[in-house]
Short mmCIF file of C-alpha atoms in Angstrom, two decimals:
data_model
loop_
_atom_site.label_atom_id
_atom_site.label_comp_id
_atom_site.label_asym_id
_atom_site.label_seq_id
_atom_site.Cartn_x
_atom_site.Cartn_y
_atom_site.Cartn_z
CA ASN A 370 -120.10 -57.74 -128.87
CA ILE A 371 -122.15 -57.72 -125.71
CA PRO A 372 -123.52 -60.87 -124.09
CA THR A 373 -127.17 -61.66 -124.61
CA PRO A 374 -129.43 -62.20 -121.58
CA CYS A 375 -129.31 -65.93 -122.33
CA ALA A 376 -125.49 -65.94 -122.42
CA LEU A 377 -125.41 -64.06 -119.10
CA LYS A 378 -127.80 -66.54 -117.51
CA ILE A 379 -125.67 -69.49 -118.63
CA ALA A 380 -122.50 -67.73 -117.46
CA ASP A 381 -124.13 -67.06 -114.07
CA LYS A 382 -124.92 -70.75 -113.65
CA ILE A 383 -121.35 -71.71 -114.53
CA ALA A 384 -119.99 -69.06 -112.15
CA GLU A 385 -122.07 -70.56 -109.34
CA GLN A 386 -119.94 -73.69 -109.63
CA PHE A 387 -116.61 -72.17 -110.69
CA ASN A 388 -115.55 -68.95 -108.95
CA ASN A 389 -112.98 -67.97 -111.58
CA ALA A 390 -115.27 -68.52 -114.57
CA VAL A 391 -115.09 -66.04 -117.43
CA LEU A 392 -117.42 -65.32 -120.30
CA LEU A 393 -115.52 -65.49 -123.56
CA MET A 394 -116.95 -64.25 -126.84
CA ILE A 395 -115.52 -64.25 -130.35
CA ASP A 396 -115.73 -61.03 -132.34
CA GLY A 397 -116.79 -62.49 -135.68
CA GLY A 398 -116.16 -59.18 -137.43
CA LYS A 399 -112.49 -59.51 -136.64
CA MET A 400 -112.14 -63.15 -137.72
CA SER A 401 -109.93 -63.32 -140.76
CA PRO A 402 -106.77 -65.19 -141.73
CA ASP A 403 -104.79 -61.94 -141.65
CA TYR A 404 -105.93 -60.71 -138.24
CA ARG A 405 -102.92 -60.87 -135.90
CA VAL A 406 -104.66 -60.10 -132.59
CA PRO A 407 -106.99 -62.65 -130.93
CA PRO A 408 -110.56 -61.58 -131.83
CA ILE A 409 -111.93 -62.22 -128.36
CA VAL A 410 -113.91 -60.28 -125.82
CA MET A 411 -113.69 -61.48 -122.23
CA TYR A 412 -115.93 -60.69 -119.29
CA GLU A 413 -115.24 -61.52 -115.66
CA ARG A 414 -117.66 -61.63 -112.76
CA LYS A 415 -117.19 -58.84 -110.22
CA ASP A 416 -119.68 -57.91 -107.54
CA SER A 417 -122.44 -60.05 -109.09
CA ARG A 418 -122.01 -58.38 -112.50
CA TRP A 419 -120.20 -59.37 -115.68
CA THR A 420 -117.67 -56.69 -116.57
CA LEU A 421 -115.43 -56.36 -119.58
CA LYS A 422 -111.91 -57.52 -118.76
CA ASP A 423 -109.07 -55.26 -119.80
CA LYS A 424 -107.73 -56.79 -123.03
CA HIS A 425 -104.19 -55.80 -122.05
CA THR A 426 -104.31 -58.25 -119.13
CA ILE A 427 -105.33 -61.24 -121.27
CA MET A 428 -102.58 -63.53 -122.47
CA LEU A 429 -103.26 -66.31 -124.94
CA ARG A 430 -100.69 -69.00 -125.41
CA GLN A 431 -100.20 -70.46 -128.87
CA TRP A 432 -102.18 -67.71 -130.61
CA GLU A 433 -100.13 -67.99 -133.81
CA GLU A 434 -100.74 -71.76 -133.99
CA THR A 435 -104.43 -71.23 -133.26
CA ARG A 436 -104.66 -68.52 -135.92
CA ALA A 437 -102.91 -70.74 -138.49
CA ILE A 438 -105.24 -73.68 -137.80
CA ALA A 439 -108.32 -71.43 -137.93
CA SER A 440 -107.07 -70.02 -141.23
CA GLN A 441 -106.65 -73.52 -142.68
CA MET A 442 -110.14 -74.46 -141.55
CA LEU A 443 -111.65 -71.33 -143.09
CA GLU A 444 -109.86 -71.95 -146.39
CA SER A 445 -110.89 -75.62 -146.53
CA GLY A 446 -114.48 -74.94 -145.50
CA ASP A 447 -114.18 -77.18 -142.43
CA HIS A 448 -115.54 -74.36 -140.27
CA MET A 449 -118.92 -75.24 -141.75
CA LEU A 450 -118.86 -78.40 -139.60
CA LEU A 451 -119.35 -76.28 -136.46
CA VAL A 452 -122.65 -77.01 -134.71
CA ASP A 453 -123.81 -74.76 -131.89
CA PHE A 454 -126.29 -75.84 -129.28
CA ASP A 455 -129.15 -73.87 -130.86
CA SER A 456 -128.67 -75.80 -134.08
CA HIS A 457 -128.73 -79.04 -132.10
CA LEU A 458 -132.03 -78.02 -130.51
CA ASP A 459 -133.47 -77.39 -133.98
CA ASP A 460 -132.19 -80.77 -135.23
CA ILE A 461 -131.10 -83.25 -132.57
CA THR A 462 -129.17 -85.30 -135.12
CA LYS A 463 -126.57 -82.51 -135.21
CA ASP A 464 -123.70 -83.14 -132.80
CA TRP A 465 -123.20 -80.03 -130.66
CA THR A 466 -120.07 -81.62 -129.11
CA ASN A 467 -118.46 -81.18 -132.54
CA GLN A 468 -116.49 -84.43 -132.56
CA LYS A 469 -115.77 -84.23 -136.31
CA LEU A 470 -114.51 -80.68 -135.96
CA ASN A 471 -112.47 -81.53 -132.86
CA ASN A 472 -110.84 -84.45 -134.70
CA LYS A 473 -109.95 -82.15 -137.60
CA ILE A 474 -108.43 -79.59 -135.21
CA ALA A 475 -106.44 -82.32 -133.43
CA GLU A 476 -105.18 -83.54 -136.79
CA LEU A 477 -104.07 -80.04 -137.83
CA ALA A 478 -102.44 -79.43 -134.43
CA SER A 479 -100.56 -82.74 -134.36
CA PRO A 480 -96.75 -82.93 -134.41
CA ALA A 481 -97.03 -84.77 -137.73
CA ASN A 482 -98.24 -81.49 -139.22
CA GLY A 483 -95.37 -79.51 -137.74
CA ASN A 484 -97.15 -78.40 -134.58
CA VAL A 485 -96.24 -79.11 -130.98
#
């Protein structure tokens, strides 16, 4: 649950361009359909260092909808479509922009499926 040196370097580059950038990580150990609290860890840049942000000050809108969609994707196996950039570097035919996955998420989040 701590950023790797590579993640910190990328976050530093982003922060150079965007003053309010944050480093957001998912706690995979807490990802489950029944988990009611967002499984995220957030760091903010203060005094040239990335520091853990107090989780009580983080507000996520639409967490229940997000959790429900993630649960559906885990149950259907669609989460296996996720391609990270490292996988793309190993095989450039893999789409790291995740268009198939994004389309599936948009479909699940659409008003036709009871979401707003």
